[in-house]
CSV table of C-alpha atoms in Angstrom, one decimal:
chain,number,residue,atom,x,y,z
A,9,MET,CA,9.2,326.4,162.9
A,10,ILE,CA,10.8,323.8,160.4
A,11,VAL,CA,10.7,326.1,157.5
A,12,ALA,CA,12.6,328.8,159.6
A,13,GLN,CA,15.1,326.1,160.4
A,14,ALA,CA,16.0,325.4,156.9
A,15,GLU,CA,16.1,329.0,156.0
A,16,LYS,CA,18.6,329.7,158.7
A,17,ALA,CA,20.5,326.6,157.2
A,18,ASP,CA,20.9,328.6,154.2
A,19,ASN,CA,23.3,330.8,155.9
A,20,PHE,CA,25.8,328.1,156.3
A,21,ALA,CA,28.6,328.7,153.8
A,22,SER,CA,27.1,328.1,150.1
A,23,ALA,CA,28.3,325.2,147.8
A,24,ILE,CA,29.9,326.3,144.7
A,25,LYS,CA,30.1,324.7,141.4
A,26,LEU,CA,33.0,322.3,140.9
A,27,ASN,CA,34.8,321.0,137.9
A,28,PHE,CA,34.8,317.3,137.3
A,29,GLY,CA,38.2,316.9,137.9
A,30,SER,CA,37.7,318.4,141.6
A,31,ILE,CA,34.5,316.1,142.1
A,32,ILE,CA,36.6,313.2,141.1
A,33,ALA,CA,39.7,314.2,143.6
A,34,MET,CA,37.4,314.8,146.7
A,35,ASN,CA,35.3,311.5,146.1
A,36,LEU,CA,38.7,309.5,145.7
A,37,GLY,CA,38.8,308.6,149.4
A,38,PHE,CA,35.5,306.5,148.7
A,39,PHE,CA,37.9,304.5,146.6
A,40,GLY,CA,39.7,303.2,149.7
A,41,ILE,CA,36.7,302.9,151.7
A,42,GLN,CA,35.1,300.7,149.2
A,43,TYR,CA,38.2,298.6,148.7
A,44,SER,CA,38.0,297.4,152.2
A,45,PHE,CA,34.3,296.8,152.2
A,46,GLY,CA,35.0,294.7,148.7
A,47,LEU,CA,37.3,292.7,150.8
A,48,GLN,CA,34.7,292.0,153.6
A,49,GLN,CA,32.0,291.2,151.0
A,50,THR,CA,33.8,288.6,149.3
A,51,ASN,CA,36.4,287.1,151.8
A,52,MET,CA,34.8,287.2,155.4
A,53,THR,CA,32.3,284.0,154.7
A,54,PRO,CA,35.2,282.2,153.4
A,55,ILE,CA,37.7,283.2,156.2
A,56,TYR,CA,34.9,282.1,158.7
A,57,SER,CA,34.5,278.5,156.8
A,58,TYR,CA,38.4,278.3,156.7
A,59,LEU,CA,38.4,278.5,160.4
A,60,GLY,CA,35.5,276.3,161.0
A,61,ALA,CA,32.3,278.4,161.1
A,62,ASN,CA,29.0,276.7,160.0
A,63,ALA,CA,26.8,278.0,157.5
A,64,ASP,CA,24.3,278.7,160.2
A,65,GLN,CA,26.5,281.0,162.2
A,66,ILE,CA,27.5,283.0,159.2
A,67,PRO,CA,24.8,285.8,159.9
A,68,LEU,CA,25.5,286.4,163.4
A,69,LEU,CA,29.3,286.6,162.6
A,70,ASN,CA,28.7,289.2,160.4
A,71,LEU,CA,26.8,291.2,163.2
A,72,ALA,CA,29.7,293.7,163.4
A,73,GLY,CA,28.6,295.9,160.0
A,74,PRO,CA,25.0,296.3,160.8
A,75,MET,CA,25.6,297.3,164.8
A,76,THR,CA,28.7,299.8,164.2
A,77,GLY,CA,26.7,301.3,161.5
A,78,LEU,CA,23.6,301.6,163.7
A,79,ILE,CA,25.6,303.1,166.5
A,80,ILE,CA,28.6,305.1,165.0
A,81,GLN,CA,27.3,307.0,161.9
A,82,PRO,CA,24.5,309.2,163.4
A,83,ILE,CA,26.9,309.7,166.5
A,84,VAL,CA,29.8,310.6,164.0
A,85,GLY,CA,27.4,312.8,161.8
A,86,ALA,CA,26.2,315.0,164.8
A,87,MET,CA,29.7,315.4,166.0
A,88,SER,CA,31.2,316.4,162.4
A,89,ASP,CA,28.1,319.0,162.0
A,90,LYS,CA,29.6,320.6,165.3
A,91,THR,CA,33.3,320.1,164.7
A,92,THR,CA,35.1,323.3,164.3
A,93,SER,CA,38.9,322.3,164.1
A,94,ARG,CA,41.4,324.0,161.9
A,95,PHE,CA,41.4,320.8,159.9
A,96,GLY,CA,37.8,321.2,159.0
A,97,ARG,CA,34.7,319.5,160.0
A,98,ARG,CA,34.5,316.2,158.3
A,99,ARG,CA,38.2,315.5,157.3
A,100,PRO,CA,39.5,314.5,161.1
A,101,PHE,CA,36.9,311.7,160.9
A,102,PHE,CA,38.1,310.6,157.5
A,103,LEU,CA,41.9,310.1,158.7
A,104,ILE,CA,41.0,308.4,162.4
A,105,GLY,CA,38.8,306.0,160.2
A,106,ALA,CA,41.2,305.3,157.7
A,107,ILE,CA,44.0,304.5,160.3
A,108,ILE,CA,41.7,302.0,162.1
A,109,CYS,CA,40.8,300.3,158.8
A,110,SER,CA,44.2,299.9,157.5
A,111,ILE,CA,45.7,298.4,160.9
A,112,CYS,CA,42.5,295.8,160.9
A,113,LEU,CA,43.2,294.7,157.1
A,114,PHE,CA,46.7,293.9,157.9
A,115,ALA,CA,45.7,292.1,161.3
A,116,MET,CA,42.7,290.2,159.6
A,117,PRO,CA,44.4,287.3,157.5
A,118,TYR,CA,46.4,286.3,160.8
A,119,SER,CA,43.2,285.3,162.6
A,120,SER,CA,43.6,282.1,164.5
A,121,SER,CA,39.9,281.3,165.6
A,122,ILE,CA,36.5,282.3,164.3
A,123,TRP,CA,36.2,284.7,167.2
A,124,MET,CA,39.5,286.4,166.4
A,125,ALA,CA,38.1,287.2,163.2
A,126,ALA,CA,35.0,288.5,164.1
A,127,GLY,CA,36.5,290.5,166.8
A,128,ILE,CA,38.9,292.1,164.1
A,129,LEU,CA,35.5,292.5,162.0
A,130,TRP,CA,34.0,294.7,164.6
A,131,ILE,CA,36.7,297.0,164.9
A,132,LEU,CA,37.2,297.2,160.9
A,133,ASP,CA,33.7,298.0,160.5
A,134,ALA,CA,34.0,300.8,163.0
A,135,GLY,CA,36.6,302.5,161.3
A,136,ASN,CA,34.8,302.4,158.0
A,137,ASN,CA,31.7,303.9,159.4
A,138,ILE,CA,33.9,306.7,161.2
A,139,THR,CA,34.8,307.4,157.7
A,140,MET,CA,32.0,307.0,155.5
A,141,GLU,CA,29.4,308.9,157.1
A,142,PRO,CA,31.2,312.2,156.9
A,143,TYR,CA,32.0,311.6,153.5
A,144,ARG,CA,28.3,311.5,152.6
A,145,ALA,CA,28.0,314.9,154.1
A,146,PHE,CA,31.3,316.2,152.7
A,147,VAL,CA,29.8,315.7,149.4
A,148,SER,CA,26.7,317.5,150.3
A,149,ASP,CA,28.6,320.4,152.0
A,150,LYS,CA,30.8,320.9,149.0
A,151,LEU,CA,28.4,321.0,145.8
A,152,PRO,CA,25.6,322.5,145.0
A,153,SER,CA,22.1,321.0,144.6
A,154,GLU,CA,22.0,320.6,140.9
A,155,GLN,CA,25.6,318.9,141.2
A,156,HIS,CA,24.5,316.2,144.0
A,157,ALA,CA,23.6,313.5,141.7
A,158,LEU,CA,26.8,313.9,140.1
A,159,GLY,CA,28.7,314.2,143.3
A,160,PHE,CA,26.9,310.9,144.9
A,161,LEU,CA,27.1,308.9,141.6
A,162,THR,CA,30.8,309.5,141.4
A,163,GLN,CA,31.1,307.7,144.9
A,164,SER,CA,28.9,304.6,142.8
A,165,PHE,CA,31.8,305.1,140.4
A,166,PHE,CA,34.2,304.7,143.3
A,167,THR,CA,32.4,302.1,144.8
A,168,GLY,CA,32.4,300.0,141.8
A,169,LEU,CA,36.1,300.5,141.1
A,170,GLY,CA,37.2,299.8,144.7
A,171,ILE,CA,35.0,296.8,145.0
A,172,THR,CA,36.1,295.3,141.7
A,173,LEU,CA,39.6,295.7,142.4
A,174,ALA,CA,39.0,294.1,145.7
A,175,ASN,CA,37.6,291.1,144.1
A,176,LEU,CA,39.5,290.8,141.4
A,177,THR,CA,43.3,291.2,143.2
A,178,PRO,CA,43.5,287.2,144.4
A,179,GLY,CA,42.8,286.2,140.8
A,180,ILE,CA,45.0,288.6,139.3
A,181,LEU,CA,48.0,287.2,141.5
A,182,ILE,CA,47.1,283.6,140.9
A,183,ALA,CA,46.9,284.6,137.0
A,184,ALA,CA,50.4,286.1,137.1
A,185,GLY,CA,51.8,283.5,139.1
A,186,LEU,CA,52.9,285.3,142.1
A,187,ILE,CA,50.9,283.0,144.5
A,188,SER,CA,49.3,279.6,144.3
A,189,ILE,CA,45.7,278.8,144.7
A,190,HIS,CA,46.7,275.9,146.8
A,191,ALA,CA,49.1,278.0,149.2
A,192,ARG,CA,47.5,278.1,152.6
A,193,SER,CA,49.0,279.4,155.9
A,194,GLY,CA,48.6,277.1,159.2
A,195,ASN,CA,45.2,278.8,160.2
A,196,ASN,CA,44.1,277.4,156.5
A,197,ILE,CA,43.6,280.7,155.3
A,198,PRO,CA,44.9,281.2,151.7
A,199,TYR,CA,47.9,283.3,151.0
A,200,THR,CA,45.9,284.9,148.3
A,201,THR,CA,43.8,286.4,150.9
A,202,TYR,CA,46.8,288.0,152.9
A,203,ALA,CA,47.8,289.3,149.6
A,204,ALA,CA,44.7,291.0,149.2
A,205,PHE,CA,44.2,292.5,152.6
A,206,PHE,CA,47.8,293.9,152.7
A,207,ILE,CA,47.1,295.8,149.7
A,208,GLY,CA,43.8,296.9,150.8
A,209,GLY,CA,45.5,298.7,154.2
A,210,ILE,CA,47.7,300.5,151.8
A,211,VAL,CA,44.9,301.3,149.7
A,212,SER,CA,42.8,302.5,152.2
A,213,ILE,CA,44.9,305.1,153.9
A,214,GLY,CA,46.6,306.3,150.7
A,215,SER,CA,43.3,307.4,148.9
A,216,ILE,CA,41.8,309.1,151.8
A,217,MET,CA,44.9,310.8,152.7
A,218,TYR,CA,45.0,311.9,148.9
A,219,SER,CA,41.5,313.5,149.0
A,220,CYS,CA,42.4,315.2,152.4
A,221,PHE,CA,45.3,316.9,150.9
A,222,THR,CA,43.7,317.9,147.9
A,223,THR,CA,40.2,319.0,148.7
A,224,LYS,CA,39.5,321.7,150.9
A,225,GLU,CA,36.5,321.8,153.1
A,226,THR,CA,34.4,325.0,152.6
A,227,PRO,CA,35.2,327.0,155.5
A,228,LEU,CA,32.7,328.1,158.0
A,229,SER,CA,32.4,331.7,158.7
A,230,ALA,CA,33.1,333.3,162.1
A,231,GLN,CA,29.7,333.7,162.7
A,232,GLU,CA,28.9,330.0,162.0
A,233,ILE,CA,31.7,329.1,164.3
A,234,GLU,CA,30.2,331.3,167.0
A,235,LYS,CA,26.9,329.6,166.6
A,236,ILE,CA,28.2,326.1,166.8
A,237,LYS,CA,30.0,327.0,169.8
A,238,ALA,CA,27.3,328.9,171.7
A,239,GLU,CA,25.3,325.4,171.3
A,240,PRO,CA,25.4,323.0,174.5
A,241,GLY,CA,28.0,320.5,173.5
A,242,GLY,CA,28.6,317.0,175.0
A,243,VAL,CA,27.3,313.3,174.7
A,244,LYS,CA,23.9,314.1,175.7
A,245,MET,CA,23.4,316.6,173.2
A,246,VAL,CA,24.7,314.6,170.7
A,247,PHE,CA,21.7,312.1,171.5
A,248,LYS,CA,19.4,315.2,171.6
A,249,ASP,CA,20.3,316.5,168.3
A,250,ILE,CA,19.7,313.0,166.8
A,251,ALA,CA,16.4,312.8,168.4
A,252,GLU,CA,15.5,315.9,166.9
A,253,ALA,CA,16.4,315.2,163.7
A,254,PHE,CA,14.1,312.0,163.6
A,255,LYS,CA,11.3,314.4,164.5
A,256,VAL,CA,11.7,316.4,161.8
A,257,MET,CA,12.5,313.7,159.1
A,258,PRO,CA,11.6,314.4,155.4
A,259,PRO,CA,9.0,312.1,153.9
A,260,THR,CA,11.3,311.4,151.2
A,261,MET,CA,13.5,309.6,154.0
A,262,LYS,CA,10.7,307.8,155.6
A,263,LYS,CA,9.7,306.3,152.4
A,264,LEU,CA,13.3,305.4,151.5
A,265,GLY,CA,13.6,303.6,154.7
A,266,ILE,CA,10.7,301.5,153.3
A,267,VAL,CA,12.9,300.5,150.0
A,268,TYR,CA,16.1,300.1,152.3
A,269,LEU,CA,14.4,297.3,154.6
A,270,PHE,CA,14.0,295.0,151.3
A,271,ASN,CA,17.1,296.2,149.6
A,272,TRP,CA,19.6,295.8,152.2
A,273,TYR,CA,18.2,292.9,154.0
A,274,ALA,CA,18.7,291.3,150.5
A,275,MET,CA,22.2,292.5,150.0
A,276,PHE,CA,23.4,291.1,153.2
A,277,ILE,CA,22.1,287.7,152.3
A,278,TYR,CA,23.8,288.0,149.0
A,279,TRP,CA,27.3,289.0,150.3
A,280,GLN,CA,26.8,286.1,152.8
A,281,PHE,CA,25.7,283.3,150.8
A,282,ILE,CA,27.0,284.2,147.2
A,283,THR,CA,30.0,281.7,147.8
A,284,LEU,CA,28.2,278.9,149.3
A,285,CYS,CA,25.7,279.5,146.4
A,286,LEU,CA,28.5,279.3,143.7
A,287,ALA,CA,30.1,276.1,145.5
A,288,LYS,CA,27.1,274.5,145.4
A,289,THR,CA,25.6,275.5,141.9
A,290,ILE,CA,28.7,275.6,139.9
A,291,TYR,CA,31.3,273.1,141.7
A,292,ASN,CA,28.9,271.0,143.5
A,293,THR,CA,30.6,270.8,146.7
A,294,THR,CA,29.9,272.4,150.5
A,295,ASP,CA,33.5,271.1,151.7
A,296,ALA,CA,35.3,274.2,152.8
A,297,ALA,CA,38.7,272.3,152.6
A,298,SER,CA,38.1,271.4,148.9
A,299,ASP,CA,39.6,273.3,145.8
A,300,GLY,CA,36.2,273.5,144.6
A,301,PHE,CA,35.4,275.6,147.6
A,302,ALA,CA,38.5,277.7,146.9
A,303,SER,CA,37.6,277.7,143.3
A,304,ALA,CA,34.0,279.1,144.4
A,305,GLN,CA,35.9,281.9,146.5
A,306,LEU,CA,37.6,283.2,143.4
A,307,LEU,CA,34.5,282.7,141.3
A,308,THR,CA,33.0,285.1,143.7
A,309,GLY,CA,35.6,287.5,143.4
A,310,THR,CA,35.1,287.7,139.9
A,311,VAL,CA,31.1,287.9,140.1
A,312,ASN,CA,31.3,290.8,142.6
A,313,GLY,CA,34.3,292.4,140.5
A,314,GLY,CA,32.0,291.7,137.5
A,315,TYR,CA,29.0,293.7,138.9
A,316,ASN,CA,30.8,296.7,140.5
A,317,VAL,CA,32.6,297.0,136.9
A,318,VAL,CA,29.1,297.6,135.8
A,319,THR,CA,28.7,299.8,138.4
A,320,PHE,CA,31.4,302.2,137.9
A,321,ILE,CA,30.5,302.0,134.0
A,322,VAL,CA,26.8,302.9,134.6
A,323,ALA,CA,27.5,305.6,137.7
A,324,PHE,CA,27.8,308.6,135.3
A,325,PRO,CA,25.1,307.3,132.9
A,326,LEU,CA,22.8,306.9,135.7
A,327,ALA,CA,23.4,310.5,136.8
A,328,PHE,CA,22.5,311.8,133.5
A,329,PHE,CA,19.2,309.9,133.5
A,330,ALA,CA,18.5,311.1,136.8
A,331,ARG,CA,18.6,314.7,135.5
A,332,LYS,CA,16.3,313.6,132.6
A,333,ILE,CA,13.7,311.5,134.1
A,334,THR,CA,14.2,311.9,137.9
A,335,ALA,CA,16.0,309.9,140.5
A,336,GLN,CA,13.0,308.4,141.4
A,337,LYS,CA,12.3,306.8,138.0
A,338,VAL,CA,16.1,305.7,137.9
A,339,HIS,CA,16.3,304.1,141.2
A,340,LEU,CA,12.8,302.1,140.4
A,341,ILE,CA,14.2,300.8,137.0
A,342,SER,CA,17.4,299.6,138.6
A,343,LEU,CA,16.0,297.8,141.6
A,344,LEU,CA,13.3,296.2,139.3
A,345,PHE,CA,16.0,294.9,136.9
A,346,GLY,CA,18.8,293.9,139.6
A,347,GLY,CA,16.3,291.9,141.4
A,348,LEU,CA,15.2,289.9,138.3
A,349,CYS,CA,18.6,289.2,137.3
A,350,LEU,CA,19.6,287.9,141.0
A,351,ILE,CA,16.7,285.7,141.0
A,352,CYS,CA,18.5,283.8,137.8
A,353,LEU,CA,21.6,283.4,139.4
A,354,PRO,CA,20.8,280.2,141.1
A,355,MET,CA,19.6,278.6,138.1
A,356,ILE,CA,22.6,279.2,136.0
A,357,HIS,CA,25.5,276.2,136.4
A,358,ASN,CA,28.0,277.4,133.8
A,359,PRO,CA,30.0,280.2,135.1
A,360,LEU,CA,30.0,281.8,131.5
A,361,LEU,CA,26.3,282.7,131.9
A,362,LEU,CA,26.9,284.5,135.4
A,363,PHE,CA,27.5,287.7,133.1
A,364,ILE,CA,23.4,287.9,133.4
A,365,PRO,CA,23.1,288.7,137.3
A,366,ILE,CA,26.4,290.4,136.9
A,367,ILE,CA,25.0,293.2,134.8
A,368,GLY,CA,21.5,293.3,136.6
A,369,LEU,CA,23.4,293.7,140.2
A,370,GLY,CA,25.7,296.0,138.6
A,371,ILE,CA,23.1,298.3,137.9
A,372,ALA,CA,20.9,298.0,141.0
A,373,TRP,CA,24.0,298.6,143.0
A,374,ALA,CA,25.2,301.6,141.2
A,375,SER,CA,21.8,303.2,142.0
A,376,MET,CA,21.5,302.1,145.7
A,377,MET,CA,25.1,303.6,146.2
A,378,GLY,CA,24.3,307.0,144.8
A,379,THR,CA,20.6,307.7,143.9
A,380,PRO,CA,18.8,307.8,147.3
A,381,TYR,CA,21.5,310.3,148.7
A,382,ALA,CA,20.8,312.5,145.7
A,383,MET,CA,17.0,312.1,146.1
A,384,LEU,CA,17.5,313.1,149.7
A,385,ALA,CA,20.2,315.8,149.7
A,386,GLY,CA,17.9,318.8,148.6
A,387,SER,CA,15.2,317.9,151.1
A,388,ILE,CA,17.7,318.6,154.6
A,389,PRO,CA,19.0,321.6,155.9
A,390,LYS,CA,22.6,321.8,155.3
A,391,ALA,CA,23.5,322.8,158.9
A,392,LYS,CA,22.4,319.2,159.8
A,393,THR,CA,23.6,317.1,156.9
A,394,GLY,CA,25.6,314.9,158.8
A,395,ILE,CA,22.8,313.9,161.3
A,396,PHE,CA,20.7,313.2,158.4
A,397,MET,CA,22.9,311.2,156.7
A,398,GLY,CA,24.0,309.3,159.4
A,399,ILE,CA,20.1,308.4,160.2
A,400,LEU,CA,19.8,307.5,156.6
A,401,ASN,CA,22.8,305.1,157.0
A,402,MET,CA,20.7,303.7,159.9
A,403,PHE,CA,18.3,302.7,157.4
A,404,ILE,CA,20.9,300.5,155.9
A,405,VAL,CA,22.2,298.6,159.0
A,406,MET,CA,18.7,298.2,160.4
A,407,PRO,CA,17.8,295.7,157.9
A,408,MET,CA,21.1,294.0,157.9
A,409,LEU,CA,21.0,293.9,161.7
A,410,LEU,CA,17.3,292.3,161.4
A,411,GLU,CA,19.1,290.0,158.7
A,412,THR,CA,21.5,288.7,161.3
A,413,ILE,CA,19.0,288.0,164.0
A,414,THR,CA,16.0,286.4,161.6
A,415,PHE,CA,17.9,284.9,158.6
A,416,LYS,CA,19.2,281.9,160.3
A,417,TYR,CA,15.5,280.6,161.1
A,418,ILE,CA,14.5,281.6,157.1
A,419,TYR,CA,17.5,279.9,155.9
A,420,ARG,CA,16.7,276.6,158.0
A,421,TYR,CA,13.0,276.3,157.9
A,422,LEU,CA,11.8,278.3,154.7
A,423,LEU,CA,14.6,277.7,152.3
A,424,GLY,CA,15.7,274.4,153.3
A,425,HIS,CA,19.2,275.1,154.4
A,426,LYS,CA,20.0,275.5,150.6
A,427,PRO,CA,22.3,278.5,150.0
A,428,GLU,CA,20.8,278.8,146.4
A,429,ASN,CA,17.2,279.5,147.9
A,430,ALA,CA,18.9,282.2,149.8
A,431,ILE,CA,20.4,283.9,146.7
A,432,LEU,CA,16.8,283.3,145.0
A,433,PHE,CA,15.1,285.0,148.3
A,434,ALA,CA,17.6,288.1,147.9
A,435,GLY,CA,16.4,288.5,144.4
A,436,ILE,CA,12.8,288.5,145.3
A,437,LEU,CA,13.4,291.5,148.1
A,438,ILE,CA,15.3,293.6,145.6
A,439,THR,CA,12.5,293.2,143.2
A,440,ILE,CA,9.9,294.4,146.2
A,441,ALA,CA,12.1,297.5,146.8
A,442,GLY,CA,11.9,298.3,143.3
A,443,PHE,CA,8.3,298.6,143.7
A,444,MET,CA,8.2,300.1,147.0
A,445,VAL,CA,10.3,303.5,145.5
A,446,LEU,CA,6.7,304.4,143.8
A,447,LEU,CA,5.8,305.2,147.3
A,448,ILE,CA,8.0,308.1,147.1
A,449,LYS,CA,7.1,311.7,146.0
A,450,ARG,CA,10.2,313.7,146.1
A,451,LYS,CA,9.9,317.5,146.4
A,452,ASN,CA,13.4,319.3,146.0
A,453,SER,CA,13.1,321.9,148.7
A,454,PRO,CA,13.6,322.3,152.3
A,455,ASP,CA,9.9,323.2,152.8
A,456,THR,CA,9.2,319.5,152.6
A,457,LEU,CA,10.4,319.1,156.0
């Protein structure tokens, strides 16, 4: 039955091979999504700290990301699979999400309390998830299987570029003399943060609109549209489709879920505690009102920007090696190297030596953002791409959700309430994730369903 389902999926519009310029254009919107994501990575912990949050509160205050991803991505994926509007299947969701993101990015720096910032973050992450999930399916829709690795690792390239610029923007503004590092608003948030979020609001909607206007979706045939419309609709059917997809989940996807448990739990720890770690290990401070803490926030931008520079440099070489030695081996090596380098980060007290974890984490991040999707894309029926990509992204957010609930106790009782130990713990988890890749034996065929 499952093989028949996959065979029927082949009746959907066949993807045609695109040139490199077209692949770049279709993925440019991912740059805006990741610019927004980069602003969150670097700035939400400092914003919460400026507004008076304690370190113990940070995981719970970042609950928005995993919760919105868990709820929104599979639902939007299922809905986009059955969307037959004249604007396309995926593009309407790009635009709706981009508008929401841009409004929230402009609003975030004006937060007057911890809970106002957290509330805006919930809406911002909802917008990001509405946009991101259909983007994964968009690549799978448009490209033939032999270009999947290139398509998804192009998204890794734009992930690196977007997050890099998001992280480096405040430092660039200060270096150019446009804004002082000491200048803050009445809510204690630096004006550099205001500027970065304003720029992010423009970049987010601008890049996504460019992709929408330059890249057309592969049109469905009249028979395909008729088939979609003949299927029962409504919210109930969306959840039924998601449940059915879980039942026929490819083995590759199940094993990727184990890998994701370790590496995404770890990445959420990293994003939450890197500023606190650098403030302690480089500037020897825990005072959020000090210049040392503000300098740690800028250094976080440099570190995060640095590893994302590595990400967009290595994205296309990783695509090359994925074709030569398999995506599985690329992911294995990348995660092991990244985990070991991250373990070194808390031991570094000279900021010049941070290039070591920057390189390792950049390679691991490039692989995380592209290789698993290339490993999975050939194993799922095209008619259900949106649902399966949404479920795969659930495997990202469930470890994050678990982290928000459990890490408070690990941080307090196992790690001694020390941010440097939190980063060390994250490095160990990414290393374990690398070994878990060995469980995956991928077959590039729908028959594996």
